[in-house]
mmCIF file of C-alpha atoms in Angstrom:
data_model
loop_
_atom_site.group_PDB
_atom_site.id
_atom_site.type_symbol
_atom_site.label_atom_id
_atom_site.label_comp_id
_atom_site.label_asym_id
_atom_site.label_seq_id
_atom_site.Cartn_x
_atom_site.Cartn_y
_atom_site.Cartn_z
ATOM 1 C CA UNK A 1 -84.627 395.648 58.475
ATOM 2 C CA UNK A 2 -87.889 396.413 60.264
ATOM 3 C CA UNK A 3 -88.694 394.147 63.239
ATOM 4 C CA UNK A 4 -85.344 392.332 63.003
ATOM 5 C CA UNK A 5 -82.080 392.510 64.885
ATOM 6 C CA UNK A 6 -79.190 394.475 63.438
ATOM 7 C CA UNK A 7 -76.034 392.522 62.708
ATOM 8 C CA UNK A 8 -73.151 394.515 64.124
ATOM 9 C CA UNK A 9 -69.366 394.556 64.203
ATOM 10 C CA UNK A 10 -67.141 396.494 66.610
ATOM 11 C CA UNK A 11 -63.836 397.940 65.393
ATOM 12 C CA UNK A 12 -61.496 398.581 68.332
ATOM 13 C CA UNK A 13 -61.788 397.160 71.854
ATOM 14 C CA UNK A 14 -59.202 398.974 73.966
ATOM 15 C CA UNK A 15 -60.753 402.437 74.264
ATOM 16 C CA UNK A 16 -64.529 401.958 74.497
ATOM 17 C CA UNK A 17 -65.310 398.878 72.439
ATOM 18 C CA UNK A 18 -65.767 396.459 75.342
ATOM 19 C CA UNK A 19 -68.120 398.862 77.145
ATOM 20 C CA UNK A 20 -70.104 399.293 73.923
ATOM 21 C CA UNK A 21 -70.378 395.520 73.491
ATOM 22 C CA UNK A 22 -71.714 395.120 77.023
ATOM 23 C CA UNK A 23 -74.253 397.932 76.554
ATOM 24 C CA UNK A 24 -75.339 396.506 73.214
ATOM 25 C CA UNK A 25 -75.929 393.037 74.654
ATOM 26 C CA UNK A 26 -78.364 394.562 77.146
ATOM 27 C CA UNK A 27 -80.576 395.605 74.212
ATOM 28 C CA UNK A 28 -82.733 393.281 72.154
ATOM 29 C CA UNK A 29 -81.941 395.211 68.981
ATOM 30 C CA UNK A 30 -78.486 393.971 68.017
ATOM 31 C CA UNK A 31 -76.748 390.733 67.192
ATOM 32 C CA UNK A 32 -72.998 390.991 67.703
ATOM 33 C CA UNK A 33 -71.340 389.245 64.762
ATOM 34 C CA UNK A 34 -67.667 390.203 65.051
ATOM 35 C CA UNK A 35 -65.093 392.266 66.940
ATOM 36 C CA UNK A 36 -61.696 393.450 65.763
ATOM 37 C CA UNK A 37 -58.589 394.828 67.451
ATOM 38 C CA UNK A 38 -54.854 394.909 66.696
ATOM 39 C CA UNK A 39 -54.190 393.121 70.009
ATOM 40 C CA UNK A 40 -54.610 389.453 69.078
ATOM 41 C CA UNK A 41 -54.796 388.239 72.690
ATOM 42 C CA UNK A 42 -57.417 390.813 73.606
ATOM 43 C CA UNK A 43 -59.575 390.083 70.566
ATOM 44 C CA UNK A 44 -59.376 386.308 71.099
ATOM 45 C CA UNK A 45 -60.478 386.704 74.701
ATOM 46 C CA UNK A 46 -63.294 389.102 73.781
ATOM 47 C CA UNK A 47 -64.543 386.920 70.919
ATOM 48 C CA UNK A 48 -64.763 383.911 73.224
ATOM 49 C CA UNK A 49 -66.511 385.878 75.960
ATOM 50 C CA UNK A 50 -68.930 387.594 73.556
ATOM 51 C CA UNK A 51 -69.463 384.455 71.447
ATOM 52 C CA UNK A 52 -68.674 386.087 68.119
ATOM 53 C CA UNK A 53 -65.968 386.125 65.466
ATOM 54 C CA UNK A 54 -62.684 387.863 66.298
ATOM 55 C CA UNK A 55 -60.178 389.543 63.967
ATOM 56 C CA UNK A 56 -56.773 391.135 64.525
ATOM 57 C CA UNK A 57 -56.624 392.148 60.850
ATOM 58 C CA UNK A 58 -58.898 395.114 60.090
ATOM 59 C CA UNK A 59 -58.840 394.513 56.335
ATOM 60 C CA UNK A 60 -60.039 390.938 56.753
ATOM 61 C CA UNK A 61 -62.635 392.053 59.306
ATOM 62 C CA UNK A 62 -64.201 394.543 56.881
ATOM 63 C CA UNK A 63 -63.978 392.351 53.778
ATOM 64 C CA UNK A 64 -65.374 389.159 55.309
ATOM 65 C CA UNK A 65 -68.005 390.486 57.740
ATOM 66 C CA UNK A 66 -71.652 390.570 56.691
ATOM 67 C CA UNK A 67 -73.083 393.216 58.986
ATOM 68 C CA UNK A 68 -75.651 396.022 58.979
ATOM 69 C CA UNK A 69 -73.631 398.490 61.008
ATOM 70 C CA UNK A 70 -70.123 399.091 62.224
ATOM 71 C CA UNK A 71 -69.274 400.637 65.581
ATOM 72 C CA UNK A 72 -65.922 402.426 65.378
ATOM 73 C CA UNK A 73 -64.110 402.699 68.706
ATOM 74 C CA UNK A 74 -60.498 402.471 67.500
ATOM 75 C CA UNK A 75 -58.295 405.506 66.880
ATOM 76 C CA UNK A 76 -58.767 406.694 63.294
ATOM 77 C CA UNK A 77 -55.004 406.772 62.731
ATOM 78 C CA UNK A 78 -55.180 402.958 62.651
ATOM 79 C CA UNK A 79 -58.429 402.425 60.774
ATOM 80 C CA UNK A 80 -59.520 405.432 58.687
ATOM 81 C CA UNK A 81 -59.193 403.521 55.406
ATOM 82 C CA UNK A 82 -61.195 400.600 56.828
ATOM 83 C CA UNK A 83 -63.997 402.873 57.994
ATOM 84 C CA UNK A 84 -64.214 404.220 54.436
ATOM 85 C CA UNK A 85 -64.165 400.665 53.090
ATOM 86 C CA UNK A 86 -67.014 399.828 55.468
ATOM 87 C CA UNK A 87 -69.056 402.755 54.179
ATOM 88 C CA UNK A 88 -68.445 401.574 50.614
ATOM 89 C CA UNK A 89 -69.763 398.156 51.672
ATOM 90 C CA UNK A 90 -72.950 399.920 52.822
ATOM 91 C CA UNK A 91 -72.228 399.479 56.554
ATOM 92 C CA UNK A 92 -74.032 402.084 58.653
ATOM 93 C CA UNK A 93 -71.526 403.716 61.007
ATOM 94 C CA UNK A 94 -71.675 404.696 64.670
ATOM 95 C CA UNK A 95 -68.416 406.407 65.670
ATOM 96 C CA UNK A 96 -67.389 407.151 69.238
ATOM 97 C CA UNK A 97 -66.626 410.830 69.757
ATOM 98 C CA UNK A 98 -64.967 412.759 68.205
ATOM 99 C CA UNK A 99 -66.264 412.438 64.655
ATOM 100 C CA UNK A 100 -62.770 412.767 63.156
ATOM 101 C CA UNK A 101 -59.250 414.057 63.773
ATOM 102 C CA UNK A 102 -59.868 417.266 61.840
ATOM 103 C CA UNK A 103 -62.543 419.026 59.816
ATOM 104 C CA UNK A 104 -61.281 417.830 56.429
ATOM 105 C CA UNK A 105 -61.458 414.184 57.524
ATOM 106 C CA UNK A 106 -64.931 414.750 58.991
ATOM 107 C CA UNK A 107 -66.229 416.335 55.784
ATOM 108 C CA UNK A 108 -64.837 413.421 53.761
ATOM 109 C CA UNK A 109 -66.764 410.940 55.943
ATOM 110 C CA UNK A 110 -69.956 412.942 55.409
ATOM 111 C CA UNK A 111 -69.519 413.148 51.636
ATOM 112 C CA UNK A 112 -68.785 409.416 51.345
ATOM 113 C CA UNK A 113 -71.679 408.325 53.574
ATOM 114 C CA UNK A 114 -74.093 410.542 51.633
ATOM 115 C CA UNK A 115 -72.812 409.167 48.315
ATOM 116 C CA UNK A 116 -73.317 405.589 49.552
ATOM 117 C CA UNK A 117 -76.640 406.434 51.242
ATOM 118 C CA UNK A 118 -75.668 405.041 54.654
ATOM 119 C CA UNK A 119 -76.337 406.435 58.117
ATOM 120 C CA UNK A 120 -73.293 407.817 59.946
ATOM 121 C CA UNK A 121 -73.712 409.049 63.523
ATOM 122 C CA UNK A 122 -71.479 410.025 66.437
ATOM 123 C CA UNK A 123 -71.964 408.530 69.892
ATOM 124 C CA UNK A 124 -71.909 411.401 72.420
ATOM 125 C CA UNK A 125 -72.825 410.163 75.929
ATOM 126 C CA UNK A 126 -73.391 413.744 77.190
ATOM 127 C CA UNK A 127 -76.391 414.059 74.862
ATOM 128 C CA UNK A 128 -78.091 411.428 77.025
ATOM 129 C CA UNK A 129 -76.984 412.769 80.398
ATOM 130 C CA UNK A 130 -80.018 413.641 82.546
ATOM 131 C CA UNK A 131 -78.279 416.822 83.655
ATOM 132 C CA UNK A 132 -77.537 417.947 80.087
ATOM 133 C CA UNK A 133 -81.105 417.185 78.964
ATOM 134 C CA UNK A 134 -82.451 419.232 81.885
ATOM 135 C CA UNK A 135 -80.029 422.080 81.180
ATOM 136 C CA UNK A 136 -81.035 422.369 77.521
ATOM 137 C CA UNK A 137 -84.727 422.117 78.366
ATOM 138 C CA UNK A 138 -84.417 424.929 80.916
ATOM 139 C CA UNK A 139 -82.545 427.385 78.675
ATOM 140 C CA UNK A 140 -85.509 428.406 76.514
ATOM 141 C CA UNK A 141 -87.585 430.015 79.303
ATOM 142 C CA UNK A 142 -84.550 431.904 80.663
ATOM 143 C CA UNK A 143 -84.534 435.400 79.172
ATOM 144 C CA UNK A 144 -81.508 436.768 77.345
ATOM 145 C CA UNK A 145 -78.700 434.338 78.061
ATOM 146 C CA UNK A 146 -75.558 436.420 77.602
ATOM 147 C CA UNK A 147 -72.701 434.311 78.987
ATOM 148 C CA UNK A 148 -71.931 430.594 79.046
ATOM 149 C CA UNK A 149 -68.964 429.513 81.165
ATOM 150 C CA UNK A 150 -67.603 425.978 81.220
ATOM 151 C CA UNK A 151 -64.778 424.744 83.440
ATOM 152 C CA UNK A 152 -63.479 421.243 82.777
ATOM 153 C CA UNK A 153 -60.861 419.235 84.607
ATOM 154 C CA UNK A 154 -60.344 415.786 83.069
ATOM 155 C CA UNK A 155 -58.720 412.876 84.881
ATOM 156 C CA UNK A 156 -56.390 411.043 82.498
ATOM 157 C CA UNK A 157 -54.277 408.449 84.353
ATOM 158 C CA UNK A 158 -52.609 406.323 81.654
ATOM 159 C CA UNK A 159 -53.192 406.834 77.927
ATOM 160 C CA UNK A 160 -51.725 405.221 74.797
ATOM 161 C CA UNK A 161 -48.725 407.094 73.358
ATOM 162 C CA UNK A 162 -50.670 408.045 70.204
ATOM 163 C CA UNK A 163 -53.010 410.247 72.304
ATOM 164 C CA UNK A 164 -50.134 412.750 72.600
ATOM 165 C CA UNK A 165 -49.282 412.818 68.888
ATOM 166 C CA UNK A 166 -51.124 415.635 67.028
ATOM 167 C CA UNK A 167 -50.929 413.777 63.717
ATOM 168 C CA UNK A 168 -52.294 410.501 65.106
ATOM 169 C CA UNK A 169 -54.803 411.883 67.605
ATOM 170 C CA UNK A 170 -55.752 415.112 65.826
ATOM 171 C CA UNK A 171 -55.769 417.072 69.073
ATOM 172 C CA UNK A 172 -55.718 416.836 72.839
ATOM 173 C CA UNK A 173 -58.038 418.008 75.595
ATOM 174 C CA UNK A 174 -60.070 420.229 73.273
ATOM 175 C CA UNK A 175 -60.897 417.595 70.648
ATOM 176 C CA UNK A 176 -60.928 414.394 72.678
ATOM 177 C CA UNK A 177 -62.238 415.535 76.078
ATOM 178 C CA UNK A 178 -64.246 418.718 75.446
ATOM 179 C CA UNK A 179 -66.175 417.371 72.477
ATOM 180 C CA UNK A 180 -69.343 416.813 74.539
ATOM 181 C CA UNK A 181 -69.188 420.296 76.075
ATOM 182 C CA UNK A 182 -68.743 421.901 72.649
ATOM 183 C CA UNK A 183 -71.655 419.803 71.362
ATOM 184 C CA UNK A 184 -73.893 421.049 74.187
ATOM 185 C CA UNK A 185 -73.034 424.690 73.458
ATOM 186 C CA UNK A 186 -73.347 424.460 69.654
ATOM 187 C CA UNK A 187 -76.547 422.388 69.709
ATOM 188 C CA UNK A 188 -78.096 424.853 72.188
ATOM 189 C CA UNK A 189 -76.939 428.206 70.778
ATOM 190 C CA UNK A 190 -75.919 427.510 67.181
ATOM 191 C CA UNK A 191 -72.647 428.158 65.395
ATOM 192 C CA UNK A 192 -70.531 430.969 66.889
ATOM 193 C CA UNK A 193 -69.425 433.762 64.566
ATOM 194 C CA UNK A 194 -65.900 433.869 65.980
ATOM 195 C CA UNK A 195 -63.673 431.588 68.036
ATOM 196 C CA UNK A 196 -60.488 432.639 69.834
ATOM 197 C CA UNK A 197 -58.299 430.063 71.572
ATOM 198 C CA UNK A 198 -55.083 429.602 73.489
ATOM 199 C CA UNK A 199 -53.634 426.122 73.982
ATOM 200 C CA UNK A 200 -50.624 424.770 75.834
ATOM 201 C CA UNK A 201 -49.252 421.707 77.560
ATOM 202 C CA UNK A 202 -46.976 420.844 80.463
ATOM 203 C CA UNK A 203 -43.995 419.696 78.383
ATOM 204 C CA UNK A 204 -40.638 420.704 79.809
ATOM 205 C CA UNK A 205 -39.529 422.925 76.926
ATOM 206 C CA UNK A 206 -41.056 424.964 74.105
ATOM 207 C CA UNK A 207 -39.732 422.723 71.323
ATOM 208 C CA UNK A 208 -41.348 419.650 72.863
ATOM 209 C CA UNK A 209 -44.656 421.487 73.332
ATOM 210 C CA UNK A 210 -44.952 421.970 69.573
ATOM 211 C CA UNK A 211 -44.915 418.224 68.894
ATOM 212 C CA UNK A 212 -47.379 417.184 71.607
ATOM 213 C CA UNK A 213 -51.153 417.552 71.862
ATOM 214 C CA UNK A 214 -52.435 420.275 74.158
ATOM 215 C CA UNK A 215 -53.490 419.403 77.704
ATOM 216 C CA UNK A 216 -54.734 422.919 78.507
ATOM 217 C CA UNK A 217 -57.085 425.070 76.447
ATOM 218 C CA UNK A 218 -58.942 428.363 76.863
ATOM 219 C CA UNK A 219 -61.591 429.000 74.203
ATOM 220 C CA UNK A 220 -63.864 432.029 73.792
ATOM 221 C CA UNK A 221 -66.788 432.069 71.362
ATOM 222 C CA UNK A 222 -68.876 435.044 70.201
ATOM 223 C CA UNK A 223 -72.340 434.471 68.767
ATOM 224 C CA UNK A 224 -74.378 436.707 66.447
ATOM 225 C CA UNK A 225 -76.861 437.619 69.190
ATOM 226 C CA UNK A 226 -74.084 438.928 71.472
ATOM 227 C CA UNK A 227 -73.871 435.737 73.527
ATOM 228 C CA UNK A 228 -70.358 434.847 74.659
ATOM 229 C CA UNK A 229 -69.164 431.394 75.677
ATOM 230 C CA UNK A 230 -65.962 430.492 77.454
ATOM 231 C CA UNK A 231 -64.368 427.069 77.984
ATOM 232 C CA UNK A 232 -61.389 426.473 80.259
ATOM 233 C CA UNK A 233 -60.148 422.888 80.106
ATOM 234 C CA UNK A 234 -57.178 420.989 81.440
ATOM 235 C CA UNK A 235 -56.051 417.443 82.186
ATOM 236 C CA UNK A 236 -55.082 416.096 85.576
ATOM 237 C CA UNK A 237 -53.462 412.883 86.775
ATOM 238 C CA UNK A 238 -54.980 413.230 90.262
ATOM 239 C CA UNK A 239 -57.735 410.665 90.808
ATOM 240 C CA UNK A 240 -61.066 412.030 92.005
ATOM 241 C CA UNK A 241 -60.445 415.530 90.638
ATOM 242 C CA UNK A 242 -62.420 415.294 87.376
ATOM 243 C CA UNK A 243 -65.069 417.984 87.020
ATOM 244 C CA UNK A 244 -67.153 419.312 84.141
ATOM 245 C CA UNK A 245 -69.421 422.297 84.704
ATOM 246 C CA UNK A 246 -71.455 424.754 82.653
ATOM 247 C CA UNK A 247 -73.052 427.984 83.864
ATOM 248 C CA UNK A 248 -75.505 429.911 81.632
ATOM 249 C CA UNK A 249 -76.169 433.447 82.875
ATOM 250 C CA UNK A 250 -79.375 435.192 81.819
ATOM 251 C CA UNK A 251 -80.766 438.621 82.565
ATOM 252 C CA UNK A 252 -82.610 437.432 85.672
ATOM 253 C CA UNK A 253 -81.656 433.786 86.229
ATOM 254 C CA UNK A 254 -78.628 431.497 86.179
ATOM 255 C CA UNK A 255 -78.818 427.893 84.948
ATOM 256 C CA UNK A 256 -75.973 425.716 86.184
ATOM 257 C CA UNK A 257 -74.842 422.138 85.618
ATOM 258 C CA UNK A 258 -71.914 420.837 87.657
ATOM 259 C CA UNK A 259 -71.339 417.176 86.979
ATOM 260 C CA UNK A 260 -74.892 415.854 87.283
ATOM 261 C CA UNK A 261 -76.043 418.516 89.764
ATOM 262 C CA UNK A 262 -78.519 420.849 88.041
ATOM 263 C CA UNK A 263 -79.802 424.118 89.477
ATOM 264 C CA UNK A 264 -81.627 427.318 88.549
ATOM 265 C CA UNK A 265 -80.841 430.403 90.635
ATOM 266 C CA UNK A 266 -81.820 434.027 90.830
ATOM 267 C CA UNK A 267 -79.025 436.432 89.923
ATOM 268 C CA UNK A 268 -78.884 437.195 93.642
ATOM 269 C CA UNK A 269 -77.870 433.562 94.282
ATOM 270 C CA UNK A 270 -81.175 432.371 95.709
ATOM 271 C CA UNK A 271 -81.874 428.788 94.580
ATOM 272 C CA UNK A 272 -85.126 428.347 92.671
ATOM 273 C CA UNK A 273 -84.631 424.715 91.720
ATOM 274 C CA UNK A 274 -81.990 422.107 92.496
ATOM 275 C CA UNK A 275 -81.756 418.468 91.369
ATOM 276 C CA UNK A 276 -78.986 415.914 91.453
ATOM 277 C CA UNK A 277 -78.833 413.068 88.955
ATOM 278 C CA UNK A 278 -76.773 409.905 89.074
ATOM 279 C CA UNK A 279 -73.962 409.997 86.506
ATOM 280 C CA UNK A 280 -74.041 406.736 84.561
ATOM 281 C CA UNK A 281 -72.132 406.718 81.265
ATOM 282 C CA UNK A 282 -73.059 403.084 80.584
ATOM 283 C CA UNK A 283 -76.762 403.989 80.644
ATOM 284 C CA UNK A 284 -76.084 406.984 78.377
ATOM 285 C CA UNK A 285 -74.259 404.736 75.897
ATOM 286 C CA UNK A 286 -77.141 402.266 76.012
ATOM 287 C CA UNK A 287 -79.627 405.039 75.117
ATOM 288 C CA UNK A 288 -77.401 406.181 72.229
ATOM 289 C CA UNK A 289 -77.190 402.624 70.872
ATOM 290 C CA UNK A 290 -80.949 402.264 71.179
ATOM 291 C CA UNK A 291 -81.582 405.499 69.268
ATOM 292 C CA UNK A 292 -79.225 404.434 66.485
ATOM 293 C CA UNK A 293 -80.867 401.015 66.170
ATOM 294 C CA UNK A 294 -84.386 402.444 66.135
ATOM 295 C CA UNK A 295 -83.400 404.867 63.391
ATOM 296 C CA UNK A 296 -82.071 402.041 61.227
ATOM 297 C CA UNK A 297 -85.048 399.772 61.909
ATOM 298 C CA UNK A 298 -87.777 402.420 61.658
ATOM 299 C CA UNK A 299 -86.244 405.542 60.081
ATOM 300 C CA UNK A 300 -89.527 407.333 59.368
ATOM 301 C CA UNK A 301 -90.410 407.372 63.054
ATOM 302 C CA UNK A 302 -86.901 407.898 64.449
ATOM 303 C CA UNK A 303 -84.712 410.663 62.992
ATOM 304 C CA UNK A 304 -80.960 410.058 63.130
ATOM 305 C CA UNK A 305 -79.491 411.583 66.284
ATOM 306 C CA UNK A 306 -76.030 413.200 66.195
ATOM 307 C CA UNK A 307 -75.616 412.618 62.476
ATOM 308 C CA UNK A 308 -72.109 413.115 61.112
ATOM 309 C CA UNK A 309 -73.443 415.938 58.961
ATOM 310 C CA UNK A 310 -74.809 417.832 61.963
ATOM 311 C CA UNK A 311 -71.522 417.208 63.794
ATOM 312 C CA UNK A 312 -69.612 419.180 61.167
ATOM 313 C CA UNK A 313 -70.622 422.284 63.144
ATOM 314 C CA UNK A 314 -68.753 420.962 66.198
ATOM 315 C CA UNK A 315 -65.762 420.075 64.058
ATOM 316 C CA UNK A 316 -65.740 423.548 62.474
ATOM 317 C CA UNK A 317 -65.644 425.148 65.934
ATOM 318 C CA UNK A 318 -62.776 422.882 67.015
ATOM 319 C CA UNK A 319 -60.908 423.512 63.744
ATOM 320 C CA UNK A 320 -61.362 427.272 64.230
ATOM 321 C CA UNK A 321 -60.015 426.983 67.793
ATOM 322 C CA UNK A 322 -56.866 425.153 66.694
ATOM 323 C CA UNK A 323 -56.367 427.598 63.824
ATOM 324 C CA UNK A 324 -56.759 430.509 66.248
ATOM 325 C CA UNK A 325 -54.155 428.932 68.521
ATOM 326 C CA UNK A 326 -51.708 429.092 65.600
ATOM 327 C CA UNK A 327 -52.623 432.542 64.264
ATOM 328 C CA UNK A 328 -53.314 434.250 67.629
ATOM 329 C CA UNK A 329 -56.407 435.747 65.965
ATOM 330 C CA UNK A 330 -60.153 435.049 66.168
ATOM 331 C CA UNK A 331 -61.279 432.611 63.469
ATOM 332 C CA UNK A 332 -64.693 432.004 61.872
ATOM 333 C CA UNK A 333 -66.224 428.492 61.939
ATOM 334 C CA UNK A 334 -68.752 429.575 59.282
ATOM 335 C CA UNK A 335 -65.965 430.046 56.737
ATOM 336 C CA UNK A 336 -64.585 426.593 57.513
ATOM 337 C CA UNK A 337 -68.024 425.063 57.017
ATOM 338 C CA UNK A 338 -68.519 426.875 53.722
ATOM 339 C CA UNK A 339 -65.282 425.390 52.342
ATOM 340 C CA UNK A 340 -66.688 421.877 52.781
ATOM 341 C CA UNK A 341 -69.202 422.389 49.990
ATOM 342 C CA UNK A 342 -71.863 420.380 51.868
ATOM 343 C CA UNK A 343 -75.461 421.616 51.814
ATOM 344 C CA UNK A 344 -77.166 422.800 55.020
ATOM 345 C CA UNK A 345 -75.496 421.260 58.069
#
């Protein structure tokens, strides 16, 4: 595939597929061959606009498309079997976050992609955020980080009904919204030894709460080197109130990222460094697509970023959090990972 364009198909247009198609067209690395969505009117309109084939039947889309890679933007409840069929057809996979609805499903994707020798990666825009890159780069010189605190308030105006169904969605604010925050913590500090979590939602009665995904979560992680991390996350329907922040406290300095505002402070509060970046998710998505394409075209020079296998660590942390919410006890992500039987994540 070296020095050629990658033939690509997009599965799912409603959530992020259209944005992905636009970002992909800005790169000279892809040729969009086909798009698919259950909404026949939407897919017909998109296919005409994007000048490609359109399908409202996922089975037909997978069986008849001759592509190098498949971008999965649809909810897995509607297309899990077709993603697996794509892997078996040797399609390389780029999946919008999260990797899967639960750890078992994630591990199955990893095992199948390894058996078929295809690349499977997760698209995590936060990895390409200027603020996140600066935060991770600045952590190493800061001595003895002992506490990471993240406060997240996510604006969610209107969402499909399946987002609130634990079986269809897999989880709520923790899995679908906090995935990037968890990725930043785990990729920076490693796998926590223990995870303790409390989750809830704003349903009117207790019985209803048990059959809906959580919209509020408090998660505490303890690492082997005595680092503690804390995430407090909730959803809001108030426009303009979305925030995502992370504060890393060291022995002498504090590194903070609030939105795209990055700063390093003395423990006394005196600002040592302060920079503000422009938040641009479309640019972040474009960089992720570029990295994935370069890996497929020139793998020896471009390691796979955010591989599904590496993302099992994130999924183990999330699985441990949901398990802790049910048991009211700390749970160990390492034990969950060990049950997968997959070598060195």
